[in-house]
Each structure stands twice: as C-alpha cells, then as structure tokens.
mmCIF file of C-alpha atoms in Angstrom:
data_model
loop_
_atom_site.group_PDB
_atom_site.id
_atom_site.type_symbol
_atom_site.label_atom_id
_atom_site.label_comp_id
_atom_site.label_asym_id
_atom_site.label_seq_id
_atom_site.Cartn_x
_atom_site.Cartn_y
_atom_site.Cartn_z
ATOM 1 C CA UNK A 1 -35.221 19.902 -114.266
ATOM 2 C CA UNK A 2 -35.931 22.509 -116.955
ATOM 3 C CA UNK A 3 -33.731 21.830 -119.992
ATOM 4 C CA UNK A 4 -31.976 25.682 -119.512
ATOM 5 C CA UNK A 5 -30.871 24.442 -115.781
ATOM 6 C CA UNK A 6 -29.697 21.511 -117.216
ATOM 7 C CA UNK A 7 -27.446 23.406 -120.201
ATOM 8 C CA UNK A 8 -26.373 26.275 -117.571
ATOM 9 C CA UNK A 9 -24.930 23.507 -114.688
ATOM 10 C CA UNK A 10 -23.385 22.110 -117.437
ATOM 11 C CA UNK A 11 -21.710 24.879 -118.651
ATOM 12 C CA UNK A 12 -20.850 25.487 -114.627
ATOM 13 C CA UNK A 13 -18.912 22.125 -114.938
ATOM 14 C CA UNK A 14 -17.300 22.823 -117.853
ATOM 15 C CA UNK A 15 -15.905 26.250 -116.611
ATOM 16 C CA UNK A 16 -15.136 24.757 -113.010
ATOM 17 C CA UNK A 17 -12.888 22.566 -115.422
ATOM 18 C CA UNK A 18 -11.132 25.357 -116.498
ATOM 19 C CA UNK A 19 -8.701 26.750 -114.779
ATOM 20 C CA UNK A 20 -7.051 30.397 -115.217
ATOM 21 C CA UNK A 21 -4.115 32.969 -114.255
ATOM 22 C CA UNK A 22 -5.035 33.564 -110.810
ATOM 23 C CA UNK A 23 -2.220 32.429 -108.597
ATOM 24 C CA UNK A 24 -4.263 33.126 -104.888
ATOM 25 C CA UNK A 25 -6.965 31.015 -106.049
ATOM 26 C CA UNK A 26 -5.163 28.207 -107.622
ATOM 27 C CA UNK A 27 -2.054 27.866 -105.764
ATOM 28 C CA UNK A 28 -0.452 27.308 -102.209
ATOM 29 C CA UNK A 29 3.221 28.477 -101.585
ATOM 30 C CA UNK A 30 4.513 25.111 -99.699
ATOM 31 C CA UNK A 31 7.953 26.401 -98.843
ATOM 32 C CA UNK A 32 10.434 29.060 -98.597
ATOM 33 C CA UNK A 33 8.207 31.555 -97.322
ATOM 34 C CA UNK A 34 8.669 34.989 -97.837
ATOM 35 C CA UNK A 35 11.164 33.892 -101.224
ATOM 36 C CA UNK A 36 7.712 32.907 -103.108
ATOM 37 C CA UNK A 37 5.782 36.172 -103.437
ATOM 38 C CA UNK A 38 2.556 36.432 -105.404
ATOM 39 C CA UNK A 39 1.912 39.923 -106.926
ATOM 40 C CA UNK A 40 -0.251 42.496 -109.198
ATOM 41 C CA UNK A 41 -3.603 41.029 -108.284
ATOM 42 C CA UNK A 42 -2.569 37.424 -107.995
ATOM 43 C CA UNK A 43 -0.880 38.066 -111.925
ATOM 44 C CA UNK A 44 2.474 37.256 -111.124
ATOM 45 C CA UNK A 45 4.442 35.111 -108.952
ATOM 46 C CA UNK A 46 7.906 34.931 -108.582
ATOM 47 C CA UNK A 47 10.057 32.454 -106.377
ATOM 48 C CA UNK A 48 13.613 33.315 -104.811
ATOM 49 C CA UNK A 49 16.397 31.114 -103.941
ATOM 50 C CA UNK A 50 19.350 32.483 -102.001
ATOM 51 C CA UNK A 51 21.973 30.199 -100.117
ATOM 52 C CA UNK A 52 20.047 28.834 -96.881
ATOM 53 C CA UNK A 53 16.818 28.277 -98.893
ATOM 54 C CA UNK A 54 14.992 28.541 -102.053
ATOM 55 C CA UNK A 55 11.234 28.355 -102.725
ATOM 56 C CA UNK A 56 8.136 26.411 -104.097
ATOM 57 C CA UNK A 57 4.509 26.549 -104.714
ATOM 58 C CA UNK A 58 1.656 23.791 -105.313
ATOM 59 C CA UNK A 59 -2.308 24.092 -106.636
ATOM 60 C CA UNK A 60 -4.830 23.705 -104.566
ATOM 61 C CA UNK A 61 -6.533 20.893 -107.413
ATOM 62 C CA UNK A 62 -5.520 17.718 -108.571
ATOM 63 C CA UNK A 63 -5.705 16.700 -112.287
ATOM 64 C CA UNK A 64 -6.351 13.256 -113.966
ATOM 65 C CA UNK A 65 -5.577 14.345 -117.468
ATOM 66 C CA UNK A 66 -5.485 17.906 -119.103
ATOM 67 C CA UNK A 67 -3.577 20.143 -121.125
ATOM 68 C CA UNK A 68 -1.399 22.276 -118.563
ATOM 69 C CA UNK A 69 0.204 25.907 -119.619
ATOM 70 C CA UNK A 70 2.253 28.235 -117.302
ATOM 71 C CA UNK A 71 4.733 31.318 -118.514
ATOM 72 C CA UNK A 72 7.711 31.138 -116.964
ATOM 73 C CA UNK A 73 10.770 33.689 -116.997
ATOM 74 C CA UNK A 74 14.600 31.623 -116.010
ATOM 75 C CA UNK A 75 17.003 33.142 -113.808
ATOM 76 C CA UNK A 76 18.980 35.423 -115.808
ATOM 77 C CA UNK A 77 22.546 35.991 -115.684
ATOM 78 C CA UNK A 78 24.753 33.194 -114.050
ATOM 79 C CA UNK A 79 22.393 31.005 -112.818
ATOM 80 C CA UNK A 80 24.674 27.794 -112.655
ATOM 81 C CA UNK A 81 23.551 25.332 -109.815
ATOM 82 C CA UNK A 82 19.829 26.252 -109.617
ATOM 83 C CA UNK A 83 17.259 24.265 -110.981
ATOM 84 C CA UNK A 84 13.777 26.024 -111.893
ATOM 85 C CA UNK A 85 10.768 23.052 -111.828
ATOM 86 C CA UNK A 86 7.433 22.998 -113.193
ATOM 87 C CA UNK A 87 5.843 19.686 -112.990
ATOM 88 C CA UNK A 88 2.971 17.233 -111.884
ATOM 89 C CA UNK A 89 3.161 14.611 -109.587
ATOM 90 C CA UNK A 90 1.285 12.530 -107.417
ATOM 91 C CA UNK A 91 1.218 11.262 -103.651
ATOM 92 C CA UNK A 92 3.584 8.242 -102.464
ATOM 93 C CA UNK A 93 6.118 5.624 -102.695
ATOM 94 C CA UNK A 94 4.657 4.269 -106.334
ATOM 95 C CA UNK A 95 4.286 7.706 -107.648
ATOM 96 C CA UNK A 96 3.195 9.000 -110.877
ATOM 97 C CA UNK A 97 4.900 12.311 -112.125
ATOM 98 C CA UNK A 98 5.620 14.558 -115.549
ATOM 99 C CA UNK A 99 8.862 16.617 -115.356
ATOM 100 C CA UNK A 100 9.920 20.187 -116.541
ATOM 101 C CA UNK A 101 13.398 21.012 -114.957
ATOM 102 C CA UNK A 102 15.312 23.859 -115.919
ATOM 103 C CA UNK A 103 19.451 23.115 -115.022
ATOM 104 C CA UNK A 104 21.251 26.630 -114.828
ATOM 105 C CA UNK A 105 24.662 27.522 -116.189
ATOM 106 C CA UNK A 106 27.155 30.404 -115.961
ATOM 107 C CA UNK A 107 26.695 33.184 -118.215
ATOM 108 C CA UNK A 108 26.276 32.971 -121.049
ATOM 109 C CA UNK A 109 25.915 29.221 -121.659
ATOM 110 C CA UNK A 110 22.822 27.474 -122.509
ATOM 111 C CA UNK A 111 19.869 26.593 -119.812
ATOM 112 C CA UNK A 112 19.421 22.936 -120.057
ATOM 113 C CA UNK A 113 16.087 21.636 -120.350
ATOM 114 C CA UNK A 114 15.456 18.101 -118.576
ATOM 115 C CA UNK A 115 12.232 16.385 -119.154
ATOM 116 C CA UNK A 116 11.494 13.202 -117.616
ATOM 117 C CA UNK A 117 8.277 10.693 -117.074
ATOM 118 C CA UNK A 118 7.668 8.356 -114.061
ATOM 119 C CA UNK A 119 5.214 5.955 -113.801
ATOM 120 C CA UNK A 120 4.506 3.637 -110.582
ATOM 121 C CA UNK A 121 7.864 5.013 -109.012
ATOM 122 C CA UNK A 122 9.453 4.208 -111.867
ATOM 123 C CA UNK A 123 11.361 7.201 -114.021
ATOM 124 C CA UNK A 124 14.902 6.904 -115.793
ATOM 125 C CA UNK A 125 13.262 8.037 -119.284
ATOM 126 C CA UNK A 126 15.583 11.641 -119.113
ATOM 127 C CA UNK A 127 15.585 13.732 -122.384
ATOM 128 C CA UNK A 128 17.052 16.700 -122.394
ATOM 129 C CA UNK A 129 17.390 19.822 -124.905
ATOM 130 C CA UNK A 130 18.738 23.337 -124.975
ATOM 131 C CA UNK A 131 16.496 25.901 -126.296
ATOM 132 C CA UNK A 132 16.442 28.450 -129.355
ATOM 133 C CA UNK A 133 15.730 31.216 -127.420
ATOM 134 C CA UNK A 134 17.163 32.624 -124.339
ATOM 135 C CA UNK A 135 14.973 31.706 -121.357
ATOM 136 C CA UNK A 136 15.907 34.573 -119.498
ATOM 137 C CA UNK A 137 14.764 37.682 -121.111
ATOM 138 C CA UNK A 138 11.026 37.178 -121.970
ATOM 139 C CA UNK A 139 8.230 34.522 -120.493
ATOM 140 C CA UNK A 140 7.604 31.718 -123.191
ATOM 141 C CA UNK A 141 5.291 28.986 -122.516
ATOM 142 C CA UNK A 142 5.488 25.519 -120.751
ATOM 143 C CA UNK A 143 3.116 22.565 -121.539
ATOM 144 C CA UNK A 144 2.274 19.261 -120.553
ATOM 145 C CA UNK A 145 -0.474 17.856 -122.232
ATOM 146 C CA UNK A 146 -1.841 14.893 -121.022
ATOM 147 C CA UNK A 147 -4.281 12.088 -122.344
ATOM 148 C CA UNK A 148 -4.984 8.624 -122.404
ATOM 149 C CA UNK A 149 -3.109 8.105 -124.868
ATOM 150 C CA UNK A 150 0.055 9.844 -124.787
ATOM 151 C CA UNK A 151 2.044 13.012 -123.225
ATOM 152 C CA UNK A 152 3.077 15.768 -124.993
ATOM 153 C CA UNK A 153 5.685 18.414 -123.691
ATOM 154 C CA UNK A 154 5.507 21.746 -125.571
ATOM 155 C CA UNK A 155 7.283 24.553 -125.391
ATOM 156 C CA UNK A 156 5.494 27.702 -126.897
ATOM 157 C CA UNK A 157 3.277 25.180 -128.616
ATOM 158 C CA UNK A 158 5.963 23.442 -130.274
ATOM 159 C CA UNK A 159 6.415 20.172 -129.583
ATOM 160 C CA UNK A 160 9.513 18.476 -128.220
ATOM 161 C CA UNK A 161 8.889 15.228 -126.825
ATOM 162 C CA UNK A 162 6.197 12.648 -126.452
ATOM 163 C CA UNK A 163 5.711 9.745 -124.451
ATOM 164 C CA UNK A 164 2.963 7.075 -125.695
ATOM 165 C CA UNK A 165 0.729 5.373 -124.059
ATOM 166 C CA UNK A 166 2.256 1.665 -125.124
ATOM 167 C CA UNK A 167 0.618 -0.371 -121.815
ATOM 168 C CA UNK A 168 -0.524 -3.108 -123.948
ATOM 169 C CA UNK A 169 3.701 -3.815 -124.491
ATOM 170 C CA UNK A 170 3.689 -3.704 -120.955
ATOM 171 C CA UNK A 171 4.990 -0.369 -120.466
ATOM 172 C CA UNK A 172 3.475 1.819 -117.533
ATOM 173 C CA UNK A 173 1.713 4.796 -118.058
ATOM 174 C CA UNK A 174 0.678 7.234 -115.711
ATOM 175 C CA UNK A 175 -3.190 7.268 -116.349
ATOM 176 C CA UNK A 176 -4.545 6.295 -112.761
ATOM 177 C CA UNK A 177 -3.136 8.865 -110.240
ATOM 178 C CA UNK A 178 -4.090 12.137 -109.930
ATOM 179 C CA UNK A 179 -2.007 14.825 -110.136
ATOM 180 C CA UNK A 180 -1.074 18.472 -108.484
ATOM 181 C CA UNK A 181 1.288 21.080 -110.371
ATOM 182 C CA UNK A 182 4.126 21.602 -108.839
ATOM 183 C CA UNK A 183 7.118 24.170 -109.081
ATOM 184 C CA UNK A 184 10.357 25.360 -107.278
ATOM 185 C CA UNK A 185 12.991 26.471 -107.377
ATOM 186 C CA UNK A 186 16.232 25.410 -105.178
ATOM 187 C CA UNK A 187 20.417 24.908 -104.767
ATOM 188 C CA UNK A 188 21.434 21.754 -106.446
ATOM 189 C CA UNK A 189 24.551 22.970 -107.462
ATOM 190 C CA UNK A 190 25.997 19.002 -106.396
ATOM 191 C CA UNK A 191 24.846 17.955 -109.721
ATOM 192 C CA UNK A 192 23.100 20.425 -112.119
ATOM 193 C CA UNK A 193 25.814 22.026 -114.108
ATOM 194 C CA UNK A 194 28.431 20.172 -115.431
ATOM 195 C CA UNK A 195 27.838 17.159 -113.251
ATOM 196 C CA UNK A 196 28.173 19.904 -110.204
ATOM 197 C CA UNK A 197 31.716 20.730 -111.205
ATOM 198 C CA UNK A 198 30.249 24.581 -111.636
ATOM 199 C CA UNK A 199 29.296 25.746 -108.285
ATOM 200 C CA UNK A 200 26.495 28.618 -107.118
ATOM 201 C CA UNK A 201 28.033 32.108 -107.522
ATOM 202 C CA UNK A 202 25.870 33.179 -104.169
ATOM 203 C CA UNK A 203 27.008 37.136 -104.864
ATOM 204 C CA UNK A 204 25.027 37.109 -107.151
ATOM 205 C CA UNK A 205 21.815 35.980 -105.083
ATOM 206 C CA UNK A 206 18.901 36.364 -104.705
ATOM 207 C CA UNK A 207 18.220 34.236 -108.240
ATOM 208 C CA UNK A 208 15.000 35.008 -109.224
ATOM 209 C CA UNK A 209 12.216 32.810 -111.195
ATOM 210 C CA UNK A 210 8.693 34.375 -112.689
ATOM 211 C CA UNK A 211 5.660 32.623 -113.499
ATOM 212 C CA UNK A 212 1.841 34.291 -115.103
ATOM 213 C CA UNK A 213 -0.605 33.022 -117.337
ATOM 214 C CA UNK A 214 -1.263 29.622 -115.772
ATOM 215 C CA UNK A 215 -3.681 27.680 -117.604
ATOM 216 C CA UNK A 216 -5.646 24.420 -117.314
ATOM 217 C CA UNK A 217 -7.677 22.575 -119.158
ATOM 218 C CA UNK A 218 -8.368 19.487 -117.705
ATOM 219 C CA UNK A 219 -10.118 17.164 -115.701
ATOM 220 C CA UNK A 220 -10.367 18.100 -112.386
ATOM 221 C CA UNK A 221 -10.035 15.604 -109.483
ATOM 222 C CA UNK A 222 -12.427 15.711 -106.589
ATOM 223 C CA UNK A 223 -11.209 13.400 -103.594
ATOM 224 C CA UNK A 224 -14.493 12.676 -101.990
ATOM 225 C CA UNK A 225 -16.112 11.004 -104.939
ATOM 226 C CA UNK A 226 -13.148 10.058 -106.430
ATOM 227 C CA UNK A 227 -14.279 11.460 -109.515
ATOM 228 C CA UNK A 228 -13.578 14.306 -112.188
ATOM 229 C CA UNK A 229 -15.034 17.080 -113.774
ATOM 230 C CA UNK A 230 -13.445 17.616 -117.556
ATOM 231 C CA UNK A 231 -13.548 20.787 -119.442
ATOM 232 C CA UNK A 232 -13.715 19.272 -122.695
ATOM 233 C CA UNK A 233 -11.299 20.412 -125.924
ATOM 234 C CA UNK A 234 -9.132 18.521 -128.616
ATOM 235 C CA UNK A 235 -6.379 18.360 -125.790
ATOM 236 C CA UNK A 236 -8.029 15.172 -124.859
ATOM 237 C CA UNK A 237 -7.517 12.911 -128.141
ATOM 238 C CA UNK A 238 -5.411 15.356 -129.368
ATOM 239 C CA UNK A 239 -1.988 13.638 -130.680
ATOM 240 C CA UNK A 240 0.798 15.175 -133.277
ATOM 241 C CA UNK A 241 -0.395 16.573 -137.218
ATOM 242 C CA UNK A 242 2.203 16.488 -140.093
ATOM 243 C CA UNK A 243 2.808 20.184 -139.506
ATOM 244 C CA UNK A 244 3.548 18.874 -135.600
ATOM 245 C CA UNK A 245 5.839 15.855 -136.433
ATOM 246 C CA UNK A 246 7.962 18.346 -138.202
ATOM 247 C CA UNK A 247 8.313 20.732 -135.655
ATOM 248 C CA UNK A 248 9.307 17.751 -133.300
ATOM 249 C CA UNK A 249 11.706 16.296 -135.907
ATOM 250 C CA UNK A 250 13.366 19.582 -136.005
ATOM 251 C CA UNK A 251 13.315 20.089 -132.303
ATOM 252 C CA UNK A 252 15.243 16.838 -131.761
ATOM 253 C CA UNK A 253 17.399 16.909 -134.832
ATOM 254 C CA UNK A 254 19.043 20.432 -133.662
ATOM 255 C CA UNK A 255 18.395 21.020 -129.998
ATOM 256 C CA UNK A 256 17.928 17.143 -128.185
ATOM 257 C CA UNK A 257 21.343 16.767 -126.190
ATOM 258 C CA UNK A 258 20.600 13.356 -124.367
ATOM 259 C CA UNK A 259 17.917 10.784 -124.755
ATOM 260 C CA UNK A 260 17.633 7.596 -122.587
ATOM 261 C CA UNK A 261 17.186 5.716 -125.573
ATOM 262 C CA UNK A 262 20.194 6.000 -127.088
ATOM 263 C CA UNK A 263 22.420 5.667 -124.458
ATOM 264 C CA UNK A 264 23.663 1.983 -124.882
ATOM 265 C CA UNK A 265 25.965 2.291 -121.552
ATOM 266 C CA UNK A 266 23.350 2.944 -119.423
ATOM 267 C CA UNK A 267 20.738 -0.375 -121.174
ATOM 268 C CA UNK A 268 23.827 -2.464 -121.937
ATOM 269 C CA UNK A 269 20.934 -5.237 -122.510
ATOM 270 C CA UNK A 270 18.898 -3.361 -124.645
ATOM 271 C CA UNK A 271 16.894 0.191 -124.604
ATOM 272 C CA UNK A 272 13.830 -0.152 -122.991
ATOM 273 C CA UNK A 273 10.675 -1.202 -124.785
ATOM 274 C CA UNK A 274 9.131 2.091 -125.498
ATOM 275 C CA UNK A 275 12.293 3.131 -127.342
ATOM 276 C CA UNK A 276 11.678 0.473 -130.145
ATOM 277 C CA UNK A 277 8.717 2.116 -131.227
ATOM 278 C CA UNK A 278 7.727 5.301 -133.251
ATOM 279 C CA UNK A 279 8.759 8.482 -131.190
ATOM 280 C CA UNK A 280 5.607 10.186 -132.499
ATOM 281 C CA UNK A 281 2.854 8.162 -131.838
#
C-alpha cells in the first residue's frame, strides 16, 4: 500500500473516532416517544416528561475510554421531582457506569448535581454539588472524561470531581466494559427533592430538557472484533494541572454538598479505601 493510502485510512480512523453534534446519526430515542423530539437538522434535541411518562435517548456507539461533552439546558422554573441524566453505562448485572444526574427543586432553589461511579455493579461513591450558575437559562457544558487512569467530571471545563484509577489497592475501576451515553429524563419525585417530601407540580407540565453540541472523543467500540478505534488527544493521559487542582479545590470548598467520604454514618467502619488517598490524583 502506497504510503498516502496508508496516512489517508488513518486519518479515516481517526475521524471515525470522532464523534460530533448530529443527534440522527449518533443517537436512538429508547423511550417516551413522541416526548424526545430531535430538531433543526438533527441540532437540537429536547426530551419531555409529563405525568404518565417522561423520555430518554441512547447512541448508537459504545465507548471504551474518551473524553465525552454534551450542552444541556435544565428544566426551568419549578422543576422539583424530575431528574435530568446524562451518563454512560454498560450492559448487565456487574455493570460499569459514570453518572450525571440533575435532582430538580421548586423555584427558585438550587438544582442539585449528583455524580456517582460504579464499577462491577458496585456504586455508593455519591458526590453531589450545587452549581454557580443557574442551569436553566443558558446550555453550559457536561463532561466525563475518561482514561486509564482516572475520571474526570467537568462542568464547562472546570473540574469538579475525580475518581482515580487506584486498582492496585484493590479498588475497581471501570476500564473493561464498554460503554453507551445515556440520558433521560423522568418523575422521581419519591426521592429527588428533599428526600421526596417536595412533590411534582404537574400544572406546570410538560418539563422540558435541551441537549446540542454533543461531542466525543474517544475510542470507539466495535462488537464484532471486540476492538476500538481511538481518536487520539491529551484526553487520554490527560490528568489535573496546578491551574486545574485549583479550580477543583474551589469547586469543592464552596459548592460540594455531600461526599461519600465523609459521611462516617454511612462507613461506621471506616471510609472506603479510595477516600484515604489524594482526591486529585
């Protein structure tokens, strides 16, 4: 093969690894219907939840690592007992999976941001933050970044949280399953806001969720040679600077509201392993 054809299928790969805004290409709507709607070319998609059902959409790909963005708009207004999701997760009992969850509240009140990690079926390592911004009014950007050697939530590029990769202490990390994005939105007004003691206000229905700009870089999955393609970047050894530890000090310092690994109730025995180490690996 002629050295060009080489460099050109190469650069094929690298783009196939690359994933971009389109919503019809990427994405299947799973549930709900008519309530997930994609417009302005396949620009825009917005999802719908009113009392008998709400809504949700999945990507066509799977991932094994990558650096995943998507814009989202909240539900504006009083949006207490909806959740808004944006995650990935894998297939099965022993799951893998990388949580965004947005918990409504009644107007006026802050959105509650619940992040979470699960690895082999097992989660229970819930942080969760308000914001410095109101969700509501403008998109702002959503990432997961994900390597071999740690996650990375982000949150208009700023980090907030991140989540090692400390397997050698016997901690499991999800590094083995792939991965489809994920998002919904849907009534769990039993539990979201104020431990469910704040109910749905369902005159105000349809709540409405909006999501553009998806982007992925990453390593796409492909089933039948249980392989992937990578689009290559710094999101795959890339880790926090001093300008980033900062940024995530400050996050945490002013806007962290619960973290699994202080809570001395819940590990009466002791905090679990990864909670001994630095946050910022």
């Amino acid at each position: 093969m002629a050295p060009l054809s080489l460099a050109i299928l190469v650069l094929l790969g690298h783009l196939m690894a690359i994933s971009e805004a389109n919503f019809h290409q990427h994405f299947d709507v799973t549930w709900g219907h008519h309530r997930a709607q994609i417009k302005d070319g396949g620009q825009l998609l917005t999802l719908s939840l009113e009392k008998d059902s709400g809504a949700g959409f999945q990507s066509k790909s799977q991932y094994l690592f990558g650096r995943i963005d998507m814009q989202i708009k909240l539900v504006a207004g009083n949006s207490a007992g909806t959740v808004t999701t944006f995650y990935l997760s894998s297939q099965g009992p022993n799951h893998d999976e990388i949580d965004f969850e947005f918990l409504g509240n009644s107007s006026g009140d802050p959105y509650t941001l619940h992040t979470n990690v699960f690895s082999q079926g097992k989660g229970n390592r819930e942080q969760q933050f308000h914001l410095w911004f109101d969700p509501t009014t403008a998109f702002h950007t959503y990432t997961i970044l994900w390597n071999s050697q740690r996650i990375i939530f982000l949150v208009d590029n700023i980090p907030i949280r991140v989540f090692s990769n400390l397997e050698s202490m016997g901690v499991p990390f999800p590094n083995k399953q792939p991965m489809s994005i994920h998002s919904s939105l849907w009534n769990a007004d039993d539990w979201a806001t104020q431990g469910g003691r704040v109910k749905a206000d369902w005159t105000k229905a349809p709540f409405v969720a909006s999501y553009k700009n998806f982007k992925a870089e990453a390593c796409i999955w492909n089933p039948s040679s249980a392989s992937s393609a990578c689009s290559p970047g710094a999101w795959q050894t890339q880790g926090l600077d001093a300008a980033g530890r900062n940024r995530i000090r400050w996050v945490q310092s002013k806007y962290l509201i619960y973290n699994y690994c202080t809570d001395r109730k819940r590990f009466p025995q002791g905090v679990p392993v990864e909670c001994k180490q630095s946050r910022f690996l």
